[in-house]
Short mmCIF file of C-alpha atoms in Angstrom, two decimals:
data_model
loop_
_atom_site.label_atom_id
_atom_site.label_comp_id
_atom_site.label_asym_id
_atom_site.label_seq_id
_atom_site.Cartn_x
_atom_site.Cartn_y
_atom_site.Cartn_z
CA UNK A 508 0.00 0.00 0.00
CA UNK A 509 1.91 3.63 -0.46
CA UNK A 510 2.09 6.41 1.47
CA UNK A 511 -0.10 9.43 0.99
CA UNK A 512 1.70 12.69 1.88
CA UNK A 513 -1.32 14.70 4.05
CA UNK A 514 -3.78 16.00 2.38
CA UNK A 515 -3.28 19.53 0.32
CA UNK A 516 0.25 18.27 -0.35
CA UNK A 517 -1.44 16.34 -3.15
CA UNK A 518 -1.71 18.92 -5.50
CA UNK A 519 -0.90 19.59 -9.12
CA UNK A 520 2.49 19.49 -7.78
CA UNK A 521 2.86 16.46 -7.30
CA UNK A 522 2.68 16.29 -11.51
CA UNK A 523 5.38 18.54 -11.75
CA UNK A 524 8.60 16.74 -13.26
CA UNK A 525 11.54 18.23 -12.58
CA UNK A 526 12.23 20.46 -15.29
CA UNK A 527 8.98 21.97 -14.64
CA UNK A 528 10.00 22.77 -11.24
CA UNK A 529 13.12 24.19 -12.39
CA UNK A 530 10.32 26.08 -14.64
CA UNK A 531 8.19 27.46 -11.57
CA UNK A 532 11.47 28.64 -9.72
CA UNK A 533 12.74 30.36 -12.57
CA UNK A 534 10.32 33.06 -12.69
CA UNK A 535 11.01 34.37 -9.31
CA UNK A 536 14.60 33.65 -9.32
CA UNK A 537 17.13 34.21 -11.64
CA UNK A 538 20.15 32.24 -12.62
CA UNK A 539 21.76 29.31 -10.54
CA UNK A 540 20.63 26.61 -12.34
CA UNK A 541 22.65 24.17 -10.11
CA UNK A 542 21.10 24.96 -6.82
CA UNK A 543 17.29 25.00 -8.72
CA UNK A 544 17.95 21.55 -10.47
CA UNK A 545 19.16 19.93 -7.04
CA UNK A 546 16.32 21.06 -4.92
CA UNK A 547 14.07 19.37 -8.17
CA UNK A 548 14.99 16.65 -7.82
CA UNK A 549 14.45 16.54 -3.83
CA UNK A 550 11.47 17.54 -4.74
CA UNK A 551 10.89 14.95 -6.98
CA UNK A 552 11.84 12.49 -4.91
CA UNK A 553 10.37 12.67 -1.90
CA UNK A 554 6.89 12.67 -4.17
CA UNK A 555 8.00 9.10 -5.63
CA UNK A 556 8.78 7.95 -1.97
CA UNK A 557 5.10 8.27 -1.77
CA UNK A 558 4.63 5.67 -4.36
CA UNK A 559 6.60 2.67 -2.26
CA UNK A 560 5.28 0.24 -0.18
CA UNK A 561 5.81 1.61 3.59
CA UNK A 562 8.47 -1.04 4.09
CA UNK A 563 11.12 0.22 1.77
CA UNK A 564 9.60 4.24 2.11
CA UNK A 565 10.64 3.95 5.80
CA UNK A 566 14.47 3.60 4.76
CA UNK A 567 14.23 6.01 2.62
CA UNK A 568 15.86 9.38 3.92
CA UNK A 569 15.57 12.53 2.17
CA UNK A 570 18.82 13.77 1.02
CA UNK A 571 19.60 17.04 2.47
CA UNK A 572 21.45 19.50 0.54
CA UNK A 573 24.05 22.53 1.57
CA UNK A 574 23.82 25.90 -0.33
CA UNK A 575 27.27 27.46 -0.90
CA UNK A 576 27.43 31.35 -2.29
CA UNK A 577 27.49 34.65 -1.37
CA UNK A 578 24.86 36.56 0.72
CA UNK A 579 22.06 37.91 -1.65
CA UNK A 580 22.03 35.56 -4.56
CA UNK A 581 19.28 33.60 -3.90
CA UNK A 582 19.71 30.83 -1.63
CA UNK A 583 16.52 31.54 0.78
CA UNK A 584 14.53 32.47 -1.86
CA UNK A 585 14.81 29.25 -3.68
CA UNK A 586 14.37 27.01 -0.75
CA UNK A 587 10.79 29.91 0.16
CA UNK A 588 9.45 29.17 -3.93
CA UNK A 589 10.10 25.49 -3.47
CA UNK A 590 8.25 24.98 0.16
CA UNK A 591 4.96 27.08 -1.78
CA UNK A 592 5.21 25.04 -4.89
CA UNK A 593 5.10 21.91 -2.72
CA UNK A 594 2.63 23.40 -0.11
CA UNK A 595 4.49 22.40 2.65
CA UNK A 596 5.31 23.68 6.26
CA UNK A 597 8.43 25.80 5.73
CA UNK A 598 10.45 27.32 8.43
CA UNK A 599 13.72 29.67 7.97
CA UNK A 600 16.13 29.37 11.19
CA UNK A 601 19.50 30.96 11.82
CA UNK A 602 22.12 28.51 12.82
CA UNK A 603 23.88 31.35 14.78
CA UNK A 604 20.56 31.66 17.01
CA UNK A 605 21.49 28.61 19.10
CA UNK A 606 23.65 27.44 21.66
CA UNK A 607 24.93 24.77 23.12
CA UNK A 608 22.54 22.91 26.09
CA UNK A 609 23.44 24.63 29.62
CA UNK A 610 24.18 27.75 27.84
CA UNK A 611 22.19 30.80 26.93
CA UNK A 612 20.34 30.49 23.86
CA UNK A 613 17.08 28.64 21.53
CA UNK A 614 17.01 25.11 22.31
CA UNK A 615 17.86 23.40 18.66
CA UNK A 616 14.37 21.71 19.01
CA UNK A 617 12.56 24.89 18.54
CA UNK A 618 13.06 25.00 15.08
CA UNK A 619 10.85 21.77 15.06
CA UNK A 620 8.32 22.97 17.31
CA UNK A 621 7.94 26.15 15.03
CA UNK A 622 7.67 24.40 12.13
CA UNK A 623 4.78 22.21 13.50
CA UNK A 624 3.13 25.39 14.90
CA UNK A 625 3.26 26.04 11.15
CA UNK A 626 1.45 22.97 10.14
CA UNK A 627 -1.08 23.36 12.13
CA UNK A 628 -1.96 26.84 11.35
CA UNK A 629 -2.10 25.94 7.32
CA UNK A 630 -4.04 22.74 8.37
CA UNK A 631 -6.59 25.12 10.57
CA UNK A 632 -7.01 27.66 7.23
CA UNK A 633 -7.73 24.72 4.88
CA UNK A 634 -10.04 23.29 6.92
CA UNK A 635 -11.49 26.48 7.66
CA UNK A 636 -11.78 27.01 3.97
CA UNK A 637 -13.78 24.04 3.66
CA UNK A 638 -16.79 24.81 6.51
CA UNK A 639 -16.65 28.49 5.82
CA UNK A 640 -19.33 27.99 3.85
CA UNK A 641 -21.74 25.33 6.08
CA UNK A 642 -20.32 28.07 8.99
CA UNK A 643 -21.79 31.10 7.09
CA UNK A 644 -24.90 29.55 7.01
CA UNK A 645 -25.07 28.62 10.56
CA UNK A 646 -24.24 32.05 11.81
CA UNK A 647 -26.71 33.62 8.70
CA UNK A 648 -29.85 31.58 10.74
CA UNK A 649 -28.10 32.71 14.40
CA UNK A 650 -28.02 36.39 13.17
CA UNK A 651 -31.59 35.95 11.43
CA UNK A 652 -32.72 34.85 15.28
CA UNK A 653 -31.96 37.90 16.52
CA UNK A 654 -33.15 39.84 14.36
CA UNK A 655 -36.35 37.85 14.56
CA UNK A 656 -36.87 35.59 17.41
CA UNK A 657 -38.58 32.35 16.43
CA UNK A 658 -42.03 32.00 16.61
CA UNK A 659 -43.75 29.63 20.21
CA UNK A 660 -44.74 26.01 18.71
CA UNK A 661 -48.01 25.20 17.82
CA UNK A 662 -50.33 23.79 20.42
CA UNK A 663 -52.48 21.02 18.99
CA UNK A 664 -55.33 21.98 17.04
CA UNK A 665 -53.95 25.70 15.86
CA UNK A 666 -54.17 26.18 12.56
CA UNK A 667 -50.48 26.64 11.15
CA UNK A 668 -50.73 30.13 9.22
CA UNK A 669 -48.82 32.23 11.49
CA UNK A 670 -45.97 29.74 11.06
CA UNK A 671 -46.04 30.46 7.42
CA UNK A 672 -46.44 33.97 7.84
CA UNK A 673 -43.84 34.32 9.84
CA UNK A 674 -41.44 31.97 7.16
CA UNK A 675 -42.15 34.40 4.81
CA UNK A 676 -41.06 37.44 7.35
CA UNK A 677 -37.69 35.56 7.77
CA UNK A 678 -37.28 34.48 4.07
CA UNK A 679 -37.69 38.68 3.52
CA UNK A 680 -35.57 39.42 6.24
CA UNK A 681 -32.36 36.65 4.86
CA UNK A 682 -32.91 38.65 1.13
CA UNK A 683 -32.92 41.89 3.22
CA UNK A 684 -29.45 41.03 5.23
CA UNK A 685 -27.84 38.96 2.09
CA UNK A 686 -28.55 42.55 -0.25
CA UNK A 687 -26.72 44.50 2.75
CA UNK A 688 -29.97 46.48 2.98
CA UNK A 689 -29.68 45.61 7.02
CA UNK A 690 -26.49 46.72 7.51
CA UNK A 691 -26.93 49.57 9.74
CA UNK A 692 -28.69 48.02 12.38
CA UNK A 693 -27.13 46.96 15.56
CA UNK A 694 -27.96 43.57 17.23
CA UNK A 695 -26.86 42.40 20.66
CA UNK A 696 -24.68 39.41 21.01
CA UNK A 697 -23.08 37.68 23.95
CA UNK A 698 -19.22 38.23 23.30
CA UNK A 699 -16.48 35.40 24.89
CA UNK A 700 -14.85 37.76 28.13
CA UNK A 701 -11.36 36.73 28.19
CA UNK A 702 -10.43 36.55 31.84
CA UNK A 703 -6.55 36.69 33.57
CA UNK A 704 -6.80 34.87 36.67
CA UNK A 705 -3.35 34.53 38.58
CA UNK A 706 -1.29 31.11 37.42
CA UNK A 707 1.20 29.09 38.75
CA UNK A 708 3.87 27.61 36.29
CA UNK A 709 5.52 24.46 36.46
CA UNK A 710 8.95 24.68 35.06
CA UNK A 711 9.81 21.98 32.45
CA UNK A 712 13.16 20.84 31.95
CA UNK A 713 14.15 23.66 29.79
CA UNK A 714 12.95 27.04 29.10
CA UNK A 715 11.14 25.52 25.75
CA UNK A 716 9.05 22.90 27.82
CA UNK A 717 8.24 26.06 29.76
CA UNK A 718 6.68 27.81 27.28
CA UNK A 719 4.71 25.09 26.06
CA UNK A 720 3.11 24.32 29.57
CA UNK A 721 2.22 28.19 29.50
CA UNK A 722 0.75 27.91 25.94
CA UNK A 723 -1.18 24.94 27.22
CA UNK A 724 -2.16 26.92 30.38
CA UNK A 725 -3.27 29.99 28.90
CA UNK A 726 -5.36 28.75 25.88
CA UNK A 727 -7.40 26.98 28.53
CA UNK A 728 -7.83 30.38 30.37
CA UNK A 729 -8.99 32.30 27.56
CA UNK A 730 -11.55 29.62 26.32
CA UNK A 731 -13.18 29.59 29.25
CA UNK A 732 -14.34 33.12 29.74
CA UNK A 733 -17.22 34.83 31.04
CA UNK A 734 -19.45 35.66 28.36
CA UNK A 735 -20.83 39.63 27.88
CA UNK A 736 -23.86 41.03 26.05
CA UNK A 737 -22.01 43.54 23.15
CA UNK A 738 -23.89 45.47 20.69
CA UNK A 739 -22.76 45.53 17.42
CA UNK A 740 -23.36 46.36 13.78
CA UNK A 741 -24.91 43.52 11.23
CA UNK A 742 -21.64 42.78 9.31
CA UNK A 743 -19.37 42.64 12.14
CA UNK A 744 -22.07 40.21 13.93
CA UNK A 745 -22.26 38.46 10.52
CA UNK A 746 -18.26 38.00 11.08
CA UNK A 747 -17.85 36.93 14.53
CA UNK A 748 -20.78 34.65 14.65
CA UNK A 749 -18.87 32.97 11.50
CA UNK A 750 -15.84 32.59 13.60
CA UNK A 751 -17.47 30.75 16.51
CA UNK A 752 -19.20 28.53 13.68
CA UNK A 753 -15.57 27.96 11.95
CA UNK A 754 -14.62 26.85 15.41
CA UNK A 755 -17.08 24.77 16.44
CA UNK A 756 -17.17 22.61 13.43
CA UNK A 757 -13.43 22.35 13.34
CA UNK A 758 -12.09 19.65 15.36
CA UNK A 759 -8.60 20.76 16.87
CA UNK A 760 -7.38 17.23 17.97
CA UNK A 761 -7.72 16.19 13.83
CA UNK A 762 -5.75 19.42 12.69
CA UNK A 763 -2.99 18.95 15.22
CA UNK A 764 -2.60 15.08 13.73
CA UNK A 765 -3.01 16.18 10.27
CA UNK A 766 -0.17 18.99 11.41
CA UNK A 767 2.01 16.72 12.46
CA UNK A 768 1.61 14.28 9.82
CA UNK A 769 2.17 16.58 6.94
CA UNK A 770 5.35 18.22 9.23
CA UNK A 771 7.02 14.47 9.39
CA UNK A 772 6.25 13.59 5.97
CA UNK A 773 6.70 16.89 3.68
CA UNK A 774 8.15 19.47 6.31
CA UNK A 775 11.03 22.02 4.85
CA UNK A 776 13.82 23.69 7.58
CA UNK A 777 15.94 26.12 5.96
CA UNK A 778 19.27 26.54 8.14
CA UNK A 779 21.13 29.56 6.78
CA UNK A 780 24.13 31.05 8.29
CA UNK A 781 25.29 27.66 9.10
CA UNK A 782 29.10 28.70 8.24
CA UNK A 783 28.95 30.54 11.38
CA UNK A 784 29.16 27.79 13.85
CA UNK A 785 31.52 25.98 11.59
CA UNK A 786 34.61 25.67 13.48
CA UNK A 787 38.06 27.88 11.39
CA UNK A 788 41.16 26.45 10.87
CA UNK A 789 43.29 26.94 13.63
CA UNK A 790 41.24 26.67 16.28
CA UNK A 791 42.36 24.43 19.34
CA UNK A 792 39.43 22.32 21.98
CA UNK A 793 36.15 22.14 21.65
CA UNK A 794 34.05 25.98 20.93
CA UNK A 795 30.53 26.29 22.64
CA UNK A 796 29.08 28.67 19.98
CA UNK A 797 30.25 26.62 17.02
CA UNK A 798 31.03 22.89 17.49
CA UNK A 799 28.86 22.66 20.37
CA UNK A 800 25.68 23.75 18.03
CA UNK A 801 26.55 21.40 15.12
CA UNK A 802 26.59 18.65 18.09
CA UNK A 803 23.47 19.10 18.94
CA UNK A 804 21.82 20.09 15.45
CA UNK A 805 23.04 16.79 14.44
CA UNK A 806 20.31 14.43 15.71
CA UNK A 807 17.83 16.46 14.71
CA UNK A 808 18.81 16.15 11.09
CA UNK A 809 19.76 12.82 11.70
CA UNK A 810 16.26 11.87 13.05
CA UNK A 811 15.00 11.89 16.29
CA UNK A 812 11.80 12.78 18.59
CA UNK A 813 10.91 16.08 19.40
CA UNK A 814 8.14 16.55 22.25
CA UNK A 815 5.80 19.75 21.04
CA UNK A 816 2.35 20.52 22.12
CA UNK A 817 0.69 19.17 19.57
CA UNK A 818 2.18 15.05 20.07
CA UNK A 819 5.73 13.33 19.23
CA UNK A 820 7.41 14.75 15.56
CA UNK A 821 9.74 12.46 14.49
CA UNK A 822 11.92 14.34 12.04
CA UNK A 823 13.54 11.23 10.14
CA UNK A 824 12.08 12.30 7.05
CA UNK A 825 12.28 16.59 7.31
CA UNK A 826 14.41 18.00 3.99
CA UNK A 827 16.70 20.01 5.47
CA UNK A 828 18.14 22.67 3.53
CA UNK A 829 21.68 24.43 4.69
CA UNK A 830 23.10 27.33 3.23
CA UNK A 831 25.97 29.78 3.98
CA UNK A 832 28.14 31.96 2.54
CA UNK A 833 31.92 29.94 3.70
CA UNK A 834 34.15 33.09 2.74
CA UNK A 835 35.87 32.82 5.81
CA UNK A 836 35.82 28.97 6.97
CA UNK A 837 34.72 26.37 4.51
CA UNK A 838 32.03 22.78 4.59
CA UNK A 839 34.87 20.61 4.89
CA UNK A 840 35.06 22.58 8.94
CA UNK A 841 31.76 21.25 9.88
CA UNK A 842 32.23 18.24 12.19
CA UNK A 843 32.17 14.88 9.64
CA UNK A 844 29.11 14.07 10.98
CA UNK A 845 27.22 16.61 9.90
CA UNK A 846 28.82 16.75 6.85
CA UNK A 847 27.65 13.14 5.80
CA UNK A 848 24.23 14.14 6.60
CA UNK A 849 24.37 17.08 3.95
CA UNK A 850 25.19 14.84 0.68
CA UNK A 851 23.89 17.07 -2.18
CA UNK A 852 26.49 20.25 -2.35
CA UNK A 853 25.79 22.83 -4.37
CA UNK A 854 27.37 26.32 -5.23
CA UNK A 855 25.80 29.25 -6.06
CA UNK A 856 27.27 31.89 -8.41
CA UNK A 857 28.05 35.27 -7.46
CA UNK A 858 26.12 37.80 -9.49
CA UNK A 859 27.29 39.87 -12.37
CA UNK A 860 25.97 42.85 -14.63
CA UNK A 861 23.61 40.38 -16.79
CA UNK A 862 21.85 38.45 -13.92
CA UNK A 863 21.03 42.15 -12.39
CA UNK A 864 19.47 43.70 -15.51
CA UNK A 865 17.29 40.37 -15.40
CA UNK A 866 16.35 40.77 -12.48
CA UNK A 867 15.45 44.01 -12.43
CA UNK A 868 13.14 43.35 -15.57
CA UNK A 869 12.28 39.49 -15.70
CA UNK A 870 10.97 38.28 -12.50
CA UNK A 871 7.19 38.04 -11.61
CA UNK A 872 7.85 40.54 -8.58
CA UNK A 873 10.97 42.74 -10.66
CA UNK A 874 12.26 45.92 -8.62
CA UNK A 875 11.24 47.90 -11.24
CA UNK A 876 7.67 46.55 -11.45
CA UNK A 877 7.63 47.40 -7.54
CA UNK A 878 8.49 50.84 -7.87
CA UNK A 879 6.02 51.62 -10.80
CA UNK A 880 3.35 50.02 -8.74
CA UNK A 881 4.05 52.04 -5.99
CA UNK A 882 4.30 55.48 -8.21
CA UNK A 883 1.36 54.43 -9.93
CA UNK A 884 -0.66 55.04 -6.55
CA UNK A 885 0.17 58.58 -7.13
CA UNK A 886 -0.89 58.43 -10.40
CA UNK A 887 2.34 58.97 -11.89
CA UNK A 888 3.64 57.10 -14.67
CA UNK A 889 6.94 55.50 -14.20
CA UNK A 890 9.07 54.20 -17.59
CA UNK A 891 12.30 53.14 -17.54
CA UNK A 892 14.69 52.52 -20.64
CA UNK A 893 16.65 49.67 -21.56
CA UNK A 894 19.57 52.27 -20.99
CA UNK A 895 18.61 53.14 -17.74
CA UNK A 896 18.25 49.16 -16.78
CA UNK A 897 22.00 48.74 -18.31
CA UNK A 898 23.33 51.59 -16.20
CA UNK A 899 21.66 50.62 -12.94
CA UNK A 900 22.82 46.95 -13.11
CA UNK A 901 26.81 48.39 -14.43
CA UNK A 902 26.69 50.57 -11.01
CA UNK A 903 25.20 48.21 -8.20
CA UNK A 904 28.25 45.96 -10.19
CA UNK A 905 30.66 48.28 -9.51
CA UNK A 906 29.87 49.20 -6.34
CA UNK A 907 30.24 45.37 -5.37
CA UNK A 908 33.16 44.72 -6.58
CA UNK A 909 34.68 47.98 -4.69
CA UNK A 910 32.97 47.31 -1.40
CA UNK A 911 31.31 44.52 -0.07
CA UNK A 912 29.70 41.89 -2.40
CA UNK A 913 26.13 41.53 -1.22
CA UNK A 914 24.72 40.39 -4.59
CA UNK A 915 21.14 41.55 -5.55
CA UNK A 916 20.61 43.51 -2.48
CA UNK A 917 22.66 46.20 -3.61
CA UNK A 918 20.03 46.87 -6.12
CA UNK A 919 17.74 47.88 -3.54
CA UNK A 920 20.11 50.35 -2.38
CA UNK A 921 20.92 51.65 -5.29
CA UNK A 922 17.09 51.55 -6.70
CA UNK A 923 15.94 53.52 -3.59
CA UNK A 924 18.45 55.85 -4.20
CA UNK A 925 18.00 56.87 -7.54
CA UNK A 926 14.56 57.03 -7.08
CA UNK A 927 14.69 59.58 -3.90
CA UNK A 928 13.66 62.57 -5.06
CA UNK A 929 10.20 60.84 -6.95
CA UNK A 930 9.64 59.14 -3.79
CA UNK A 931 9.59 62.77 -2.04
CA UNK A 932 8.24 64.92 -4.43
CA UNK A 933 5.61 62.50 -5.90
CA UNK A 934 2.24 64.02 -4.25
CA UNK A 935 3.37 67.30 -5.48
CA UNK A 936 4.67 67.16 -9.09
CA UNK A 937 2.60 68.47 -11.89
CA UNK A 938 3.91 65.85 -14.71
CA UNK A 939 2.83 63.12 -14.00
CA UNK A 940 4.88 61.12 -16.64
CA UNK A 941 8.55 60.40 -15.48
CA UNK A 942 11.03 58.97 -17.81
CA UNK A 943 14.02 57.41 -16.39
CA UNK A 944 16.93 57.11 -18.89
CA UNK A 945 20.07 56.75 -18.89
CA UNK A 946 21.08 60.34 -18.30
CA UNK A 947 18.88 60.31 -15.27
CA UNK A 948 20.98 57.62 -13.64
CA UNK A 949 24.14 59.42 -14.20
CA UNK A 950 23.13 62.91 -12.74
CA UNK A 951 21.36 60.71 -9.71
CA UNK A 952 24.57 58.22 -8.92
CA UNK A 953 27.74 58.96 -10.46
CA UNK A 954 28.93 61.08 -8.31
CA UNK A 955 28.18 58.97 -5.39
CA UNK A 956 29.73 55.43 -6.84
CA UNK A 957 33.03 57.83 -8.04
CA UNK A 958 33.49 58.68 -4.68
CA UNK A 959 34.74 55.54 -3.53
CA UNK A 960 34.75 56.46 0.69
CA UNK A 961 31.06 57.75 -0.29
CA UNK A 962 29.46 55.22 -1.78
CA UNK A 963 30.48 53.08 1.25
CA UNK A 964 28.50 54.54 3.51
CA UNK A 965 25.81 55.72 1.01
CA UNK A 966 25.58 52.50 -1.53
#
């Protein structure tokens, strides 16, 4: 018999060959081909592992994969497209965040307990989703109640015409409140009090287990308010009388296994900055920020238990994705174990004049597509020319190359820069119509990027 990923994670991606995920990723990120083909094919794979009969699925562990390049070329934002492609639980964590046990820091286990928080809340919209409309209903017929209290029942022998009567009266009244024709009246409902009695916490063994007992402790507060009469206008009764509906016909205890489920069997963790608790050459005895926090990252990509609130996660079959920049220490001065546990290697180009004019142009959400949306709510009319483009990609270039390489984030920099003056003066000026060419860019940034100690603090 396979395995059936959760749920939504059956989707028209699981169609998707790996080209056509290549596809997808390509028109939000441009270039490195390498690091788009080898997340693919994880991709790929962990759909086919779906196929197998649980026996041989079971062995079957996802291979991870380390992301080696330069800050700002695109190593988040391909792991981010690929977790929404796959509709899966996705959580970004900074290795430099934690520290080793006994010292003070996140608890490496938190990433997991995030993530399933996660789960559960895309699990509670997708179900919600689904009853929203049998909950709409059910709060249309509480609403329609107070607005017109039921009739008394019939004693035997009445005849049954002020029934009808009054079924017509409500059948008006539900075309009256569905036209919004009843919108200005107020009803009264009785509202959930949230109350804040004192508490006593019981300290787990670590400040994480903490924190869940208080989660635990203080959702059970808050449901169990005193209730208060509230008046309020027919749409936002309409609303929160949906709510309570959505919640009632939701069962929690199903969306936290679903949660977990879908977290164990399709989750995404995104470790970036994981060259910072790789240990340098030259180094001597063990180093609590670095070696200490690969130790105890390791079982939890290797596979292990995590205790959250919401049940056991076992996190054997988590893709985790590592990435870091290495310009000062290098993969090979992660501890071996954790280096066997990242098999797939890939590196990511820096980027150069071409890849910026692309993606200041190509992408679905381009920096210049940004920036004329964002004029256009002034109603002025932003153009740029393919000269312009050129010269805006040849200075964030150059200004890389003499400073700091931070790849396509410069653009941003220089982008808000050259566009200062619009930005300011843009509820005020009379034409409407800006052109930027290639002149513009000049008179805006060449003095700044020719002043090399300038542009450092400026660009």
């Amino acid at each position: 018999m396979p395995i059936l990923l959760p749920e939504s994670s059956e989707s028209a991606s699981e169609s998707l060959t790996p080209r056509q995920i290549v596809a997808e990723l390509d028109k939000y990120v441009v270039g490195q081909a390498a690091a788009k083909r080898a997340v693919a094919i994880a991709l790929r794979n962990r759909m086919r592992r779906q196929k197998l009969a649980p026996e041989l699925a079971e062995e079957i562990a996802p291979k991870n994969i380390l992301m080696i390049g330069p800050t700002g070329v695109g190593k988040t934002e391909i792991a981010r497209r690929l977790a929404r492609l796959a509709q899966s639980p996705f959580i970004k964590v900074e290795a430099s965040k934690f520290t080793e046990v006994g010292y003070v820091g996140r608890d490496v286990e938190s990433m997991v307990r995030d993530l399933v928080e996660l789960g559960v809340e895309m699990i509670r919209a997708e179900r919600t989703a689904e009853v929203r409309a049998k909950a709409q209903q059910n709060a249309e017929e509480r609403l329609l109640d107070l607005l017109l209290p039921p009739s008394r029942p019939l004693t035997p022998g009445e005849e049954s015409s002020p029934r009808d009567t009054q079924s017509h009266t409500r059948d008006w009244f539900r075309e009256q409140l569905r036209d919004g024709r009843l919108d200005g009246r107020a009803v009264e409902l009785d509202v959930r009090e949230k109350a804040f009695p004192s508490l006593e916490i019981i300290a787990g063994g670590s400040v994480e287990e903490v924190g869940i007992n208080l989660n635990d402790t203080m959702q059970g507060l808050f449901q169990g308010g005193r209730s208060k009469k509230r008046k309020m206008k027919v749409p936002e009764a309409l609303e929160y009388l949906t709510q309570e509906e959505e919640q009632k016909l939701i069962d929690m205890e199903s969306v936290a296994r679903a949660a977990v489920q879908r977290v164990e069997q399709s989750g995404i963790i995104f470790v970036d900055e994981i060259d910072k608790i790789a240990g340098r050459e030259g180094s001597h005895g063990p180093d609590v920020s670095r070696e200490g926090v690969q130790r105890d990252i390791l079982p939890i990509v290797e596979g292990t238990t995590v205790n959250t609130k919401h049940g056991m996660v076992r996190t054997d079959h988590i893709l985790f994705i590592a990435a870091g920049a290495f310009h000062v220490s290098k993969p090979s001065d992660l501890i071996p174990e954790l280096q066997g546990r990242f098999p797939i290697r890939v590196e990511l180009e820096a980027l150069g004049k071409e890849e910026f004019v692309r993606i200041l142009t190509e992408p679905r959400s381009a920096l210049i597509k940004q920036y004329t949306a964002l004029m256009g709510t002034e109603g002025i009319t932003l153009s740029f020319t393919d000269d312009a483009v050129r010269k805006i990609a040849d200075f964030a270039t150059l200004v890389n190359e003499r400073t700091e390489n931070i790849g396509a984030r410069r653009l941003h920099t220089v982008m808000e820069k050259l566009l200062d003056d619009i930005s300011f003066e843009g509820p005020d000026l009379e034409n409407k119509n800006v052109v930027i060419d290639e002149a513009y860019v000049s008179r805006m940034l060449a003095e700044i990027v020719k002043n090399e100690d300038l542009s450092r603090y400026i660009l």
